[in-house]
PDB file of C-alpha atoms in Angstrom:
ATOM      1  CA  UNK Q  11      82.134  91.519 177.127  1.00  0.00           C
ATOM      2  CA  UNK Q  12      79.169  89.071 176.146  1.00  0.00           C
ATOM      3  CA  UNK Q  13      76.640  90.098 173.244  1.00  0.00           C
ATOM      4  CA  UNK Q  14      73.688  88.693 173.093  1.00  0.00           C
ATOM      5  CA  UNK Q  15      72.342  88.851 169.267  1.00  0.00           C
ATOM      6  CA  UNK Q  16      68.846  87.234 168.932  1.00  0.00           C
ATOM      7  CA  UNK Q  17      67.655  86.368 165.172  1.00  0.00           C
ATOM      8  CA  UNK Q  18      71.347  85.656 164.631  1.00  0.00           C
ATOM      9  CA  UNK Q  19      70.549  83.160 161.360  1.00  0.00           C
ATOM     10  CA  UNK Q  20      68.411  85.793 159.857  1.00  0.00           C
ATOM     11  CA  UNK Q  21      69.003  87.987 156.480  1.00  0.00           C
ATOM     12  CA  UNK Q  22      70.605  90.796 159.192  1.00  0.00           C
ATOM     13  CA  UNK Q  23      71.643  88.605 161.549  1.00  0.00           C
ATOM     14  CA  UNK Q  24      74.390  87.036 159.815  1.00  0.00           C
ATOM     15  CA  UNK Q  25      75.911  90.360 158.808  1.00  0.00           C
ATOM     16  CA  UNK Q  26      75.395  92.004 162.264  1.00  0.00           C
ATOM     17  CA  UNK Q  27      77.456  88.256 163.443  1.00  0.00           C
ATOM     18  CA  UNK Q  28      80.021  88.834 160.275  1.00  0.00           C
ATOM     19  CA  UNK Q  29      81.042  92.243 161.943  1.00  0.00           C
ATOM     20  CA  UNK Q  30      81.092  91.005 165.441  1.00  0.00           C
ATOM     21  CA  UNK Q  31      83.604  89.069 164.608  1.00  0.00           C
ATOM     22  CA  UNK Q  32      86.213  91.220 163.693  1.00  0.00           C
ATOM     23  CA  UNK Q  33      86.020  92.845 167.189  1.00  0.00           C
ATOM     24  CA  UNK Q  34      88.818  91.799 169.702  1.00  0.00           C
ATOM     25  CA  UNK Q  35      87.547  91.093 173.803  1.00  0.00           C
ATOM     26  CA  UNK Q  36      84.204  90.118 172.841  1.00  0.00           C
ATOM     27  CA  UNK Q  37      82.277  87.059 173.319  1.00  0.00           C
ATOM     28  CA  UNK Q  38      79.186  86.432 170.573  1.00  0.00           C
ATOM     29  CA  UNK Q  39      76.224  84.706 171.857  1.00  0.00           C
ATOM     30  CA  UNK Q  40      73.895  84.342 168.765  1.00  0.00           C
ATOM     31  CA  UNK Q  41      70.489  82.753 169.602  1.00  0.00           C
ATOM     32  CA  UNK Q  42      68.060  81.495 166.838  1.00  0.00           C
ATOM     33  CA  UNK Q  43      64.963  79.203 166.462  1.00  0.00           C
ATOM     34  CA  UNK Q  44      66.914  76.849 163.825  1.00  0.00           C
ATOM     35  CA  UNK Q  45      68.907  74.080 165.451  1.00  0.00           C
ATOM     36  CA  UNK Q  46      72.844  73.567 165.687  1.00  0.00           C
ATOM     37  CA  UNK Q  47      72.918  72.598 162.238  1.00  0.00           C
ATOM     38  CA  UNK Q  48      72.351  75.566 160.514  1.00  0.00           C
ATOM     39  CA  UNK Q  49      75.175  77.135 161.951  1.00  0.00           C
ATOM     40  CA  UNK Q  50      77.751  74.685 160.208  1.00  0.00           C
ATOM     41  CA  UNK Q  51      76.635  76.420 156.595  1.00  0.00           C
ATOM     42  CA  UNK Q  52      77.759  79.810 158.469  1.00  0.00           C
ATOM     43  CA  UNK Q  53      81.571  78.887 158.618  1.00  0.00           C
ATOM     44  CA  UNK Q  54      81.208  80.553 162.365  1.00  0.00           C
ATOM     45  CA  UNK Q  55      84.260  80.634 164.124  1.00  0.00           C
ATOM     46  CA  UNK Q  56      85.055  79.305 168.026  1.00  0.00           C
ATOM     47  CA  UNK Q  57      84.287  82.721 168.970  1.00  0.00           C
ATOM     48  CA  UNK Q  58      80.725  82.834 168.602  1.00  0.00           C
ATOM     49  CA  UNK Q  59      78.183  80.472 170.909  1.00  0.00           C
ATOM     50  CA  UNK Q  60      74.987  79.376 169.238  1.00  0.00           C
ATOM     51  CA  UNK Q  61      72.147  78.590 171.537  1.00  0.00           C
ATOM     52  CA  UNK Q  62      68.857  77.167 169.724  1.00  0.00           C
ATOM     53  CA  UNK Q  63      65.731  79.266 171.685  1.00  0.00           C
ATOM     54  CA  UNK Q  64      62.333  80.354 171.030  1.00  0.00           C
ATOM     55  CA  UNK Q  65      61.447  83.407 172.388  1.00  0.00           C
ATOM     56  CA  UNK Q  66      57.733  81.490 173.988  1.00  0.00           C
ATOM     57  CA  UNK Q  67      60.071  79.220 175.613  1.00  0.00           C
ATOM     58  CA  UNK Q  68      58.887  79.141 179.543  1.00  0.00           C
ATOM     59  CA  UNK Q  69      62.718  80.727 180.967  1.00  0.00           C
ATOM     60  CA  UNK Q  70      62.407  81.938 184.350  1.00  0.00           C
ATOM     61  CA  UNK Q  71      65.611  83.570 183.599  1.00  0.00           C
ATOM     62  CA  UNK Q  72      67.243  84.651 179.629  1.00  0.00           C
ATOM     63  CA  UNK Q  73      69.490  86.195 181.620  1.00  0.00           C
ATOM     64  CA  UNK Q  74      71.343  83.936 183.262  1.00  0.00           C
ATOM     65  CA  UNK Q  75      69.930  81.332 180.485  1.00  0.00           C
ATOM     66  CA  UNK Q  76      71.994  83.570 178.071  1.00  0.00           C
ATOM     67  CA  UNK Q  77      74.734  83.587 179.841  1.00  0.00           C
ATOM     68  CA  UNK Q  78      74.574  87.282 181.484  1.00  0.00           C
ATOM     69  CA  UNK Q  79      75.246  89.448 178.227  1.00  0.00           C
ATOM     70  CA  UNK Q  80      76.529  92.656 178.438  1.00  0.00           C
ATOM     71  CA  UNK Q  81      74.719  93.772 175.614  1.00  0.00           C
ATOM     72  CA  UNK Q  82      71.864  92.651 173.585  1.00  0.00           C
ATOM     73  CA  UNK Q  83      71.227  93.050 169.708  1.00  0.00           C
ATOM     74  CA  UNK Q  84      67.399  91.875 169.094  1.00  0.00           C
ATOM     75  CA  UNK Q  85      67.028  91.019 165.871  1.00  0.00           C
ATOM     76  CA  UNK Q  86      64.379  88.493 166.102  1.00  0.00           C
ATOM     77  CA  UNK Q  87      60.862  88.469 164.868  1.00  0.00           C
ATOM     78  CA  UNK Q  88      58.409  86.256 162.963  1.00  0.00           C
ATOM     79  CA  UNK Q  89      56.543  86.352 160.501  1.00  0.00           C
ATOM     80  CA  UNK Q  90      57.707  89.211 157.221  1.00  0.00           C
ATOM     81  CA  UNK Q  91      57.074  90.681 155.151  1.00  0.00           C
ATOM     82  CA  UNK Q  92      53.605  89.956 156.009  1.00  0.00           C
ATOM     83  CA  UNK Q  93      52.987  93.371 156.874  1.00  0.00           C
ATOM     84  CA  UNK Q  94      49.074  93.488 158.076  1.00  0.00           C
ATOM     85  CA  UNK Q  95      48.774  89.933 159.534  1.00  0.00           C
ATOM     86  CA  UNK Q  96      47.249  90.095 163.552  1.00  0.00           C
ATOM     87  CA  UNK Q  97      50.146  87.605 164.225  1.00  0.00           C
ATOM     88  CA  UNK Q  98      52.533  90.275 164.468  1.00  0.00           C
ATOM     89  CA  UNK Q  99      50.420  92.508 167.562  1.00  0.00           C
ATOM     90  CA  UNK Q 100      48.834  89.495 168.964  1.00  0.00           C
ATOM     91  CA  UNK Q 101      51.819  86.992 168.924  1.00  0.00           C
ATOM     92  CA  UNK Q 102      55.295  88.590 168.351  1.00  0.00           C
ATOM     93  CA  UNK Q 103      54.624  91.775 170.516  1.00  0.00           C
ATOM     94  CA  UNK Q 104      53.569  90.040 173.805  1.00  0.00           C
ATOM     95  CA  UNK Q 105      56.471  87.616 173.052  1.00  0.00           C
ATOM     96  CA  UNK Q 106      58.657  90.251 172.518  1.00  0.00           C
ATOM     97  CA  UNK Q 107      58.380  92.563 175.146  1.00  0.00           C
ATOM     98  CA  UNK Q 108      58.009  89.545 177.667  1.00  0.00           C
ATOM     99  CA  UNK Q 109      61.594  88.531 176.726  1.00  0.00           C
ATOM    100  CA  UNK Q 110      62.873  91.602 177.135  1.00  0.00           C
ATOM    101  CA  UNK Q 111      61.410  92.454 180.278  1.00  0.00           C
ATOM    102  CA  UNK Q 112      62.879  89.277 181.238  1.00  0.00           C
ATOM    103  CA  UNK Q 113      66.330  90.202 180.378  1.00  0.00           C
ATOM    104  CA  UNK Q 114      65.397  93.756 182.034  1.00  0.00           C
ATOM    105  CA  UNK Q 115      64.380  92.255 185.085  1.00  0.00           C
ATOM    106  CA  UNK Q 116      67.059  89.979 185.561  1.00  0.00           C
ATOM    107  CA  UNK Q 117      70.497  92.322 185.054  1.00  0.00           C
ATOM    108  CA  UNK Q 118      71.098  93.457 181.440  1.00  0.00           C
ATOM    109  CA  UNK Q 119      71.483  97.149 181.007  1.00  0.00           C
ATOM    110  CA  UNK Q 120      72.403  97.934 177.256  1.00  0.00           C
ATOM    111  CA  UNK Q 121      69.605  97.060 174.239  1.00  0.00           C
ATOM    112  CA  UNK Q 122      69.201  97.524 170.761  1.00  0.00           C
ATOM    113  CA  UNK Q 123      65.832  96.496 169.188  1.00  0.00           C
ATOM    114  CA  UNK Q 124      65.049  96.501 165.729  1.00  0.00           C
ATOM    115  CA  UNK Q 125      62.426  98.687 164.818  1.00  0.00           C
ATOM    116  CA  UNK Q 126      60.736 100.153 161.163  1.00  0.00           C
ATOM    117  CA  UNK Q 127      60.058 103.029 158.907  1.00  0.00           C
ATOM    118  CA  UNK Q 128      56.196 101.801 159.031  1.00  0.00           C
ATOM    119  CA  UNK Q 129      56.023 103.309 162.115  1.00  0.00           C
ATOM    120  CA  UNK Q 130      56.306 106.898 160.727  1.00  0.00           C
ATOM    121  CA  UNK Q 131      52.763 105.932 158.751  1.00  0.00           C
ATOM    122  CA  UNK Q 132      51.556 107.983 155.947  1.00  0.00           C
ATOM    123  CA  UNK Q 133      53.779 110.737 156.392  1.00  0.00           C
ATOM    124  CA  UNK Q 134      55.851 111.989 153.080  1.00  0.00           C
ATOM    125  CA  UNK Q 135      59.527 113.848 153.081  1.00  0.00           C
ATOM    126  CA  UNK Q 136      62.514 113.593 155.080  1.00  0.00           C
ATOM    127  CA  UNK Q 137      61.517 111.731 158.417  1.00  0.00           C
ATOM    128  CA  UNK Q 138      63.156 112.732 161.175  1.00  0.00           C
ATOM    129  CA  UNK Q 139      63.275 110.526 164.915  1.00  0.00           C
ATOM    130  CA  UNK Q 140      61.220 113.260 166.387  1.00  0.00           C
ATOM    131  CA  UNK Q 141      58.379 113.235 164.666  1.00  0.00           C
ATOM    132  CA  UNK Q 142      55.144 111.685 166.066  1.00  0.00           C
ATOM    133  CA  UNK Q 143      54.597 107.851 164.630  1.00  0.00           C
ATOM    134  CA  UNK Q 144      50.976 107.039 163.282  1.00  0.00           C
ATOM    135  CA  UNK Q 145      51.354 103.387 161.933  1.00  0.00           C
ATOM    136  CA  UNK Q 146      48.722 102.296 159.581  1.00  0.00           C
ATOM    137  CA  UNK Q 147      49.811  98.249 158.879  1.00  0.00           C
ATOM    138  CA  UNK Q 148      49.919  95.520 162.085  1.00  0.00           C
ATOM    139  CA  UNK Q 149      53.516  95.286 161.858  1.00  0.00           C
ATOM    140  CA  UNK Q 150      54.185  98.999 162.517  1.00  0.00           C
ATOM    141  CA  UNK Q 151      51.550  99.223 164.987  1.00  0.00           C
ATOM    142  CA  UNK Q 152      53.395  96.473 166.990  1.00  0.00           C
ATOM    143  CA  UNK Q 153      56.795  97.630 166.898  1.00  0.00           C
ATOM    144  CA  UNK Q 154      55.720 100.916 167.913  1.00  0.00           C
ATOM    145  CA  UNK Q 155      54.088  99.906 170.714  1.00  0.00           C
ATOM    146  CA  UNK Q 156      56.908  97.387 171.331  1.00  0.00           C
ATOM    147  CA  UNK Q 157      58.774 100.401 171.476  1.00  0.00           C
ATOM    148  CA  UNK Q 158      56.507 102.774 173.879  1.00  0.00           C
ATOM    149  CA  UNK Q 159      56.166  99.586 176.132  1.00  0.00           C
ATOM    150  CA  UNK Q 160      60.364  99.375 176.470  1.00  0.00           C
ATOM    151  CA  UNK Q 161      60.382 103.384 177.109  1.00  0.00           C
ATOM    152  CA  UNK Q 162      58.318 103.088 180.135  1.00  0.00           C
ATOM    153  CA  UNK Q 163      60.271  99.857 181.148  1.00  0.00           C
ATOM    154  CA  UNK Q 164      63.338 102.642 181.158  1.00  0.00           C
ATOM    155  CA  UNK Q 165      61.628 104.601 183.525  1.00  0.00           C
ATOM    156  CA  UNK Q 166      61.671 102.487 186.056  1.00  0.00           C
ATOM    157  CA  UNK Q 167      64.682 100.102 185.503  1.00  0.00           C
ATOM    158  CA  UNK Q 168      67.147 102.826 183.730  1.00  0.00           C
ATOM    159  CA  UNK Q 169      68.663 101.025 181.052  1.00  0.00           C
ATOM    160  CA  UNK Q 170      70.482 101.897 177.637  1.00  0.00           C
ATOM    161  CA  UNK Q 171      67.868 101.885 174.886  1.00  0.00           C
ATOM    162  CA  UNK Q 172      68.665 101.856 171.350  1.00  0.00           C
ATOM    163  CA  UNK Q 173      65.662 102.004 169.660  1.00  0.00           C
ATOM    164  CA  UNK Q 174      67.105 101.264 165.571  1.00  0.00           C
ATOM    165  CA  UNK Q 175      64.402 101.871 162.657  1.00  0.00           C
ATOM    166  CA  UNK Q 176      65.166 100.345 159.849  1.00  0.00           C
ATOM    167  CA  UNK Q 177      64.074 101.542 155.936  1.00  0.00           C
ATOM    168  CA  UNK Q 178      64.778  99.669 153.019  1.00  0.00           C
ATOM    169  CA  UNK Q 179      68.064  97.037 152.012  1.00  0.00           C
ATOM    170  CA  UNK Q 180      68.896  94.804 149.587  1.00  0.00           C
ATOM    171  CA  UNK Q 181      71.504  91.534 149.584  1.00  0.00           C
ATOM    172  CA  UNK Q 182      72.424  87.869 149.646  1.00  0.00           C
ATOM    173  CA  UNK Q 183      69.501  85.860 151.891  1.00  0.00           C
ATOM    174  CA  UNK Q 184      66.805  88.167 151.484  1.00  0.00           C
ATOM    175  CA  UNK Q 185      63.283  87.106 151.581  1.00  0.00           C
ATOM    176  CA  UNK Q 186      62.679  85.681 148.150  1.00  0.00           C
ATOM    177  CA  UNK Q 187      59.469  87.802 147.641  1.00  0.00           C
ATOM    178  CA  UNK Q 188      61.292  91.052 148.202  1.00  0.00           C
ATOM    179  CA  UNK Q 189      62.141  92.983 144.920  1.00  0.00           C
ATOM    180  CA  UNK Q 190      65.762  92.405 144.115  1.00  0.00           C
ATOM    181  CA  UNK Q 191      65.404  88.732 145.055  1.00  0.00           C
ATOM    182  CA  UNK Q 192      62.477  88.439 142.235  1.00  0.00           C
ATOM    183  CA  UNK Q 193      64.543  90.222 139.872  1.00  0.00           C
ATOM    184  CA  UNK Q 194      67.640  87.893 140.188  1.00  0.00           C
ATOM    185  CA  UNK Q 195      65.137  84.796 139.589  1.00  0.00           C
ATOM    186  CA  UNK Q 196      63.757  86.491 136.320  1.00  0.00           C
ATOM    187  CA  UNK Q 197      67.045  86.863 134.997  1.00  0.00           C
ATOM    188  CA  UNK Q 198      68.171  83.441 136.145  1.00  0.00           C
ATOM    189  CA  UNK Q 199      65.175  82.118 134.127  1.00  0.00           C
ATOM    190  CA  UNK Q 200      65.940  84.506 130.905  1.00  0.00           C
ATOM    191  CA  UNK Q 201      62.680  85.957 130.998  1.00  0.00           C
ATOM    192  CA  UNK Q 202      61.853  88.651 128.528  1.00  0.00           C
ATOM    193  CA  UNK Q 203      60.132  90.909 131.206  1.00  0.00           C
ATOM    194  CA  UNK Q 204      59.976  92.163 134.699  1.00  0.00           C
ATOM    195  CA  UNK Q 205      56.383  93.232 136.236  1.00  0.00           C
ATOM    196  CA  UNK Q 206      56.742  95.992 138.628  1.00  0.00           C
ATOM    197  CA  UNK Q 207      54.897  99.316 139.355  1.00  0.00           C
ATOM    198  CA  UNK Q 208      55.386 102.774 137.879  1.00  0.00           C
ATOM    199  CA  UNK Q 209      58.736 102.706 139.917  1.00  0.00           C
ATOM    200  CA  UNK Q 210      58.205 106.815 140.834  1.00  0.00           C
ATOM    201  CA  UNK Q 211      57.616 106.095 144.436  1.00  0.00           C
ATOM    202  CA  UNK Q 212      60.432 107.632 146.436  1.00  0.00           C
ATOM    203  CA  UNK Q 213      62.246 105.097 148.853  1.00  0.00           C
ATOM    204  CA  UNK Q 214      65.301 104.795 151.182  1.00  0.00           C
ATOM    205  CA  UNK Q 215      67.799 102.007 150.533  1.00  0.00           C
ATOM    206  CA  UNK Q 216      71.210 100.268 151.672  1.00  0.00           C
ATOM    207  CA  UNK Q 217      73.396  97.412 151.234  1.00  0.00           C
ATOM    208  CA  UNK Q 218      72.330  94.722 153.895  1.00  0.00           C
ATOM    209  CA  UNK Q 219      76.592  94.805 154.680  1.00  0.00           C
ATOM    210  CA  UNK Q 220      75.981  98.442 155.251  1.00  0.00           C
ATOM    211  CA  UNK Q 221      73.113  98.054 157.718  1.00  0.00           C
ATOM    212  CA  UNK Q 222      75.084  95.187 159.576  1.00  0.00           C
ATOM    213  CA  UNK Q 223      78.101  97.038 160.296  1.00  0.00           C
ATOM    214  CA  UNK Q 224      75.714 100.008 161.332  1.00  0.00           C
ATOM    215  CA  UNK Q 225      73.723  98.403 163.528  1.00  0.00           C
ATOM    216  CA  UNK Q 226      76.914  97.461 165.454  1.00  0.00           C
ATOM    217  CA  UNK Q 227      78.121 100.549 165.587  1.00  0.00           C
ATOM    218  CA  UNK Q 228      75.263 101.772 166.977  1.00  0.00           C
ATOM    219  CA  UNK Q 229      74.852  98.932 169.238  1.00  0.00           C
ATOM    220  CA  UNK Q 230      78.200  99.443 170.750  1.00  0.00           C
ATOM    221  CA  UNK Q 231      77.954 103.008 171.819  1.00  0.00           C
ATOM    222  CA  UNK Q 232      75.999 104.969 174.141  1.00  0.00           C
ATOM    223  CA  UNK Q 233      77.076 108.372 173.629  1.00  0.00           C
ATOM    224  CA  UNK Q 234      73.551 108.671 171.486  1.00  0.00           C
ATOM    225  CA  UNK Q 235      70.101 106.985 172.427  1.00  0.00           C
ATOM    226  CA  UNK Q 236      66.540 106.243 171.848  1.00  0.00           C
ATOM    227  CA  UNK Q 237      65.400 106.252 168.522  1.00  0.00           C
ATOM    228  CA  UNK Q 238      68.058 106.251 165.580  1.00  0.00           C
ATOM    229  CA  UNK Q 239      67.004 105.798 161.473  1.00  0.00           C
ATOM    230  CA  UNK Q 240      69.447 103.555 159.753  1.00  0.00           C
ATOM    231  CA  UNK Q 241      68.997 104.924 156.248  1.00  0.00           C
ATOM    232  CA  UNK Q 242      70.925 106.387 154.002  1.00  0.00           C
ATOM    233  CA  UNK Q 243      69.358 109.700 154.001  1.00  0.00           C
ATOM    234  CA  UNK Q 244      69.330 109.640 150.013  1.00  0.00           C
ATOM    235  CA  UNK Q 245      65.562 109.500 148.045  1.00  0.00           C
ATOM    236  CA  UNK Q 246      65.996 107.064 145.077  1.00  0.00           C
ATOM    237  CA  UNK Q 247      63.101 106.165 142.858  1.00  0.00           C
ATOM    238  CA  UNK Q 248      62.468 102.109 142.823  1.00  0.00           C
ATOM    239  CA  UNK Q 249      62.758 102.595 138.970  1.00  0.00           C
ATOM    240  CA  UNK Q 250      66.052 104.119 139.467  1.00  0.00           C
ATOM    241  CA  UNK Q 251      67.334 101.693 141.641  1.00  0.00           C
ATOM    242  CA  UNK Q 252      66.041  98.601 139.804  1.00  0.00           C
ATOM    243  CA  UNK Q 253      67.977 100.229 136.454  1.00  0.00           C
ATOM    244  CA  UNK Q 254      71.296 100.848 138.373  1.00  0.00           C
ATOM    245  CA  UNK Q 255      71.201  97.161 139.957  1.00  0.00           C
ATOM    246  CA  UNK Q 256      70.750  95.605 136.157  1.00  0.00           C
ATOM    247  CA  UNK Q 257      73.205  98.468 135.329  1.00  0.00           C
ATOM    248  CA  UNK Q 258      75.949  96.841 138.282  1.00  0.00           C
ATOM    249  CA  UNK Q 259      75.151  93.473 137.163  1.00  0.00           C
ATOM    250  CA  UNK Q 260      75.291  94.378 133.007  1.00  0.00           C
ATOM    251  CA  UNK Q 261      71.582  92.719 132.648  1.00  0.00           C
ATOM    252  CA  UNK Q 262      68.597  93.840 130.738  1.00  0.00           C
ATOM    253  CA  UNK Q 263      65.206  92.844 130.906  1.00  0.00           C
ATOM    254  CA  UNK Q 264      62.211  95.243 129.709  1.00  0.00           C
ATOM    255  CA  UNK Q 265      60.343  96.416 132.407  1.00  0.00           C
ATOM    256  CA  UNK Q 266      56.761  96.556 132.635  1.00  0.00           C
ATOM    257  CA  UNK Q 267      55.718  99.732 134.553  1.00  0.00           C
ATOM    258  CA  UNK Q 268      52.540 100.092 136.226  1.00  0.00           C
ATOM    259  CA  UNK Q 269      51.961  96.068 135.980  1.00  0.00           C
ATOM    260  CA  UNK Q 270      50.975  96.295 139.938  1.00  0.00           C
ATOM    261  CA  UNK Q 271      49.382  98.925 142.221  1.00  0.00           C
ATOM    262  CA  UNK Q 272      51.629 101.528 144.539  1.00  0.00           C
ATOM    263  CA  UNK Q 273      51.255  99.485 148.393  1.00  0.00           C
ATOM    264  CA  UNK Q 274      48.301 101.550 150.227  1.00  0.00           C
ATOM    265  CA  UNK Q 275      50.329 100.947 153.411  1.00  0.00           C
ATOM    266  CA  UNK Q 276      53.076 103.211 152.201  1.00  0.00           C
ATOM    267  CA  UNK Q 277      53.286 107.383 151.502  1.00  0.00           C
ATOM    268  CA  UNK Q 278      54.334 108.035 147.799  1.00  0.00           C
ATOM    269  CA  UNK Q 279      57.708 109.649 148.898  1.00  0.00           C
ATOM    270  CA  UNK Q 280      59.389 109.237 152.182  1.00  0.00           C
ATOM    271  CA  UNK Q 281      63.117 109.074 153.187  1.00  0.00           C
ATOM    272  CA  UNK Q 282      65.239 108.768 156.475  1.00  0.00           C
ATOM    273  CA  UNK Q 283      66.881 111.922 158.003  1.00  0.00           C
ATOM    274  CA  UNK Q 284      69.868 110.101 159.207  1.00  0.00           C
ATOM    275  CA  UNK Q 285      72.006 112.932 161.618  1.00  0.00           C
ATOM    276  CA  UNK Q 286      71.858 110.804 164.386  1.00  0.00           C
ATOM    277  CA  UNK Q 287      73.750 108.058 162.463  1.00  0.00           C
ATOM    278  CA  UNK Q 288      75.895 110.058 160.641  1.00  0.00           C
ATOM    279  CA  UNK Q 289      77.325 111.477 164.263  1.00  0.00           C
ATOM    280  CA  UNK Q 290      77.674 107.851 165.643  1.00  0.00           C
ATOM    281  CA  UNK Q 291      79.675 106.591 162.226  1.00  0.00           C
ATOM    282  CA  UNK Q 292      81.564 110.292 162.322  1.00  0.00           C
ATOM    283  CA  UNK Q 293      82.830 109.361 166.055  1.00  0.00           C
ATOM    284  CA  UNK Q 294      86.312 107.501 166.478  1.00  0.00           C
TER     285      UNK Q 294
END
C-alpha cells in the first residue's frame, strides 16, 4: 500500500511520517516544497520516498507523478499562522483543491485533508462535527470552502473523505511565534517575565505526538467519515496550561496577565467534542 503524505517536512508532518513508519506493508511517499536535503536532518529510513513538489507545479497527472498512492494524507499549506491574510482564499485554496481534484480525477480513492477549529467561527462550548461552520478569519473561510468544494467532488467521483479539524498542539518544530515556542525562548534568555493575556480563555490542546499518531489512525480507516475533531475533548484555560508546562519543565517566570488583547477572531471558550475520535482510537 502507497501513502501519499503532502507537507511531510512540516511541524505535523514529521510526526504523522514518525508513525508511518512503524507500520509493516506500507510504502511512504512524503512530498514537500524543501529539497532532498532537508530530509538527511530527518534520519528517514529506506522506507520512505521523498519527492520535492510544489503544489502550482503544472502536473498533468499527481497521480501517476506520485506514484499511484493508495491513500493520501494532505498536510500541506502555506502561509500560518497568518490567520486573515487573502493569500490563504486566493492562493492556497485554488491550489489546493486543484491538486486534489487532480489526484481525484486520475485514480486515488481514500483522502484525509487537514482542516481547523476556525471554521466553527464565533461559536462557544463543546463543538460538535455537526454543527453549521460560520468562519470569521481568511484561513477558516478557505478551508471550509476547501472542504464544501471536496464534498461535492464526492458526489460525483465517490471517494473516501476524511475531513480532520484540527484545535490546538504544542511540541518540538512549532512555529516560533506560537505560545509555547515564545515561552521556551524567554526562559532560554533568563528573562524575569512572560507577556501574555489574562490566560481565562478556554482552549483545546494536545501533544503534537498525540495528533500525529491520530491523524494516522484516522487516516487508515474508513469505518468513520467526513468530518472528525482531533481534540482532546478537555477545556483548559491558557493560564492553566502555560503554569503546568513551567510546572513539567520545573521553570518559573512571573507572568504578566492581560499584557495583550483576547484574539477577536476567536470565541472566549470553545472546545472539541471528540466521539468520533474516541470510537476510531477505541477500535482494534
Amino acid at each position: 500500500m502507497n501513502i501519499l503524505v503532502t507537507g511531510a517536512t512540516g511541524f505535523i508532518g514529521k510526526y504523522v511520517i514518525n508513525e508511518l513508519v512503524k507500520i509493516k506493508d506500507i510504502n511512504i511517499i512524503a512530498a514537500g516544497i524543501e529539497n532532498n536535503d532537508i530530509i538527511k536532518d530527518f534520519n528517514w529510513d529506506q522506507k520512505i520516498e521523498y519527492i520535492q513538489c510544489d503544489l502550482n507545479q503544472k502536473i498533468d497527472n499527481f497521480f501517476k507523478f506520485f506514484k499511484n498512492p493508495n491513500i493520501l494524507i494532505h498536510l500541506a499549506w502555506q502561509g500560518l499562522p497568518n490567520y486573515n491574510k487573502l493569500y490563504h482564499f486566493e492562493k492556497n485554496l485554488i491550489t489546493n483543491y486543484f491538486f486534489i481534484k487532480n489526484l481525484i480525477e486520475n485514480g486515488l480513492k481514500d483522502i484525509s485533508v487537514i482542516g481547523t477549529c476556525l471554521e466553527y467561527g464565533l461559536i462557544e462550548g463543546c463543538l460538535s462535527e455537526d454543527l453549521s461552520t460560520n468562519p470569521i478569519t481568511i484561513y477558516g473561510l478557505a478551508k471550509d470552502t476547501l472542504r464544501k468544494s471536496i464534498e461535492q467532488l464526492n458526489k460525483i467521483y465517490n471517494f473516501d473523505l476524511k475531513w480532520i479539524r484540527l484545535f490546538y498542539m504544542y511540541g518540538q518544530g512549532q512555529n516560533p511565534n506560537s505560545l509555547f515556542p515564545q515561552l521556551d525562548r524567554a526562559l532560554e534568555k533568563k528573562e524575569e517575565i512572560f507577556n501574555m493575556s489574562e490566560g481565562e480563555q478556554l482552549r483545546d490542546y494536545l501533544p503534537v505526538e498525540d495528533v500525529g499518531s491520530y491523524i494516522v489512525k484516522i487516516a487508515l480507516q474508513n469505518r468513520i467519515n467526513g468530518i472528525i475533531n482531533l481534540c482532546s475533548g478537555e477545556p483548559i484555560s491558557i493560564r492553566k496550561i502555560v503554569e503546568d508546562y513551567l510546572k513539567k519543565k520545573k521553570k518559573k517566570i512571573n507572568l504578566n496577565l492581560g499584557y495583550y488583547p483576547y484574539p477577536k477572531y476567536e470565541p472566549m471558550a470553545f472546545w472539541g467534542n471528540n466521539k468520533k475520535l474516541k470510537l476510531i482510537l477505541e477500535h482494534k
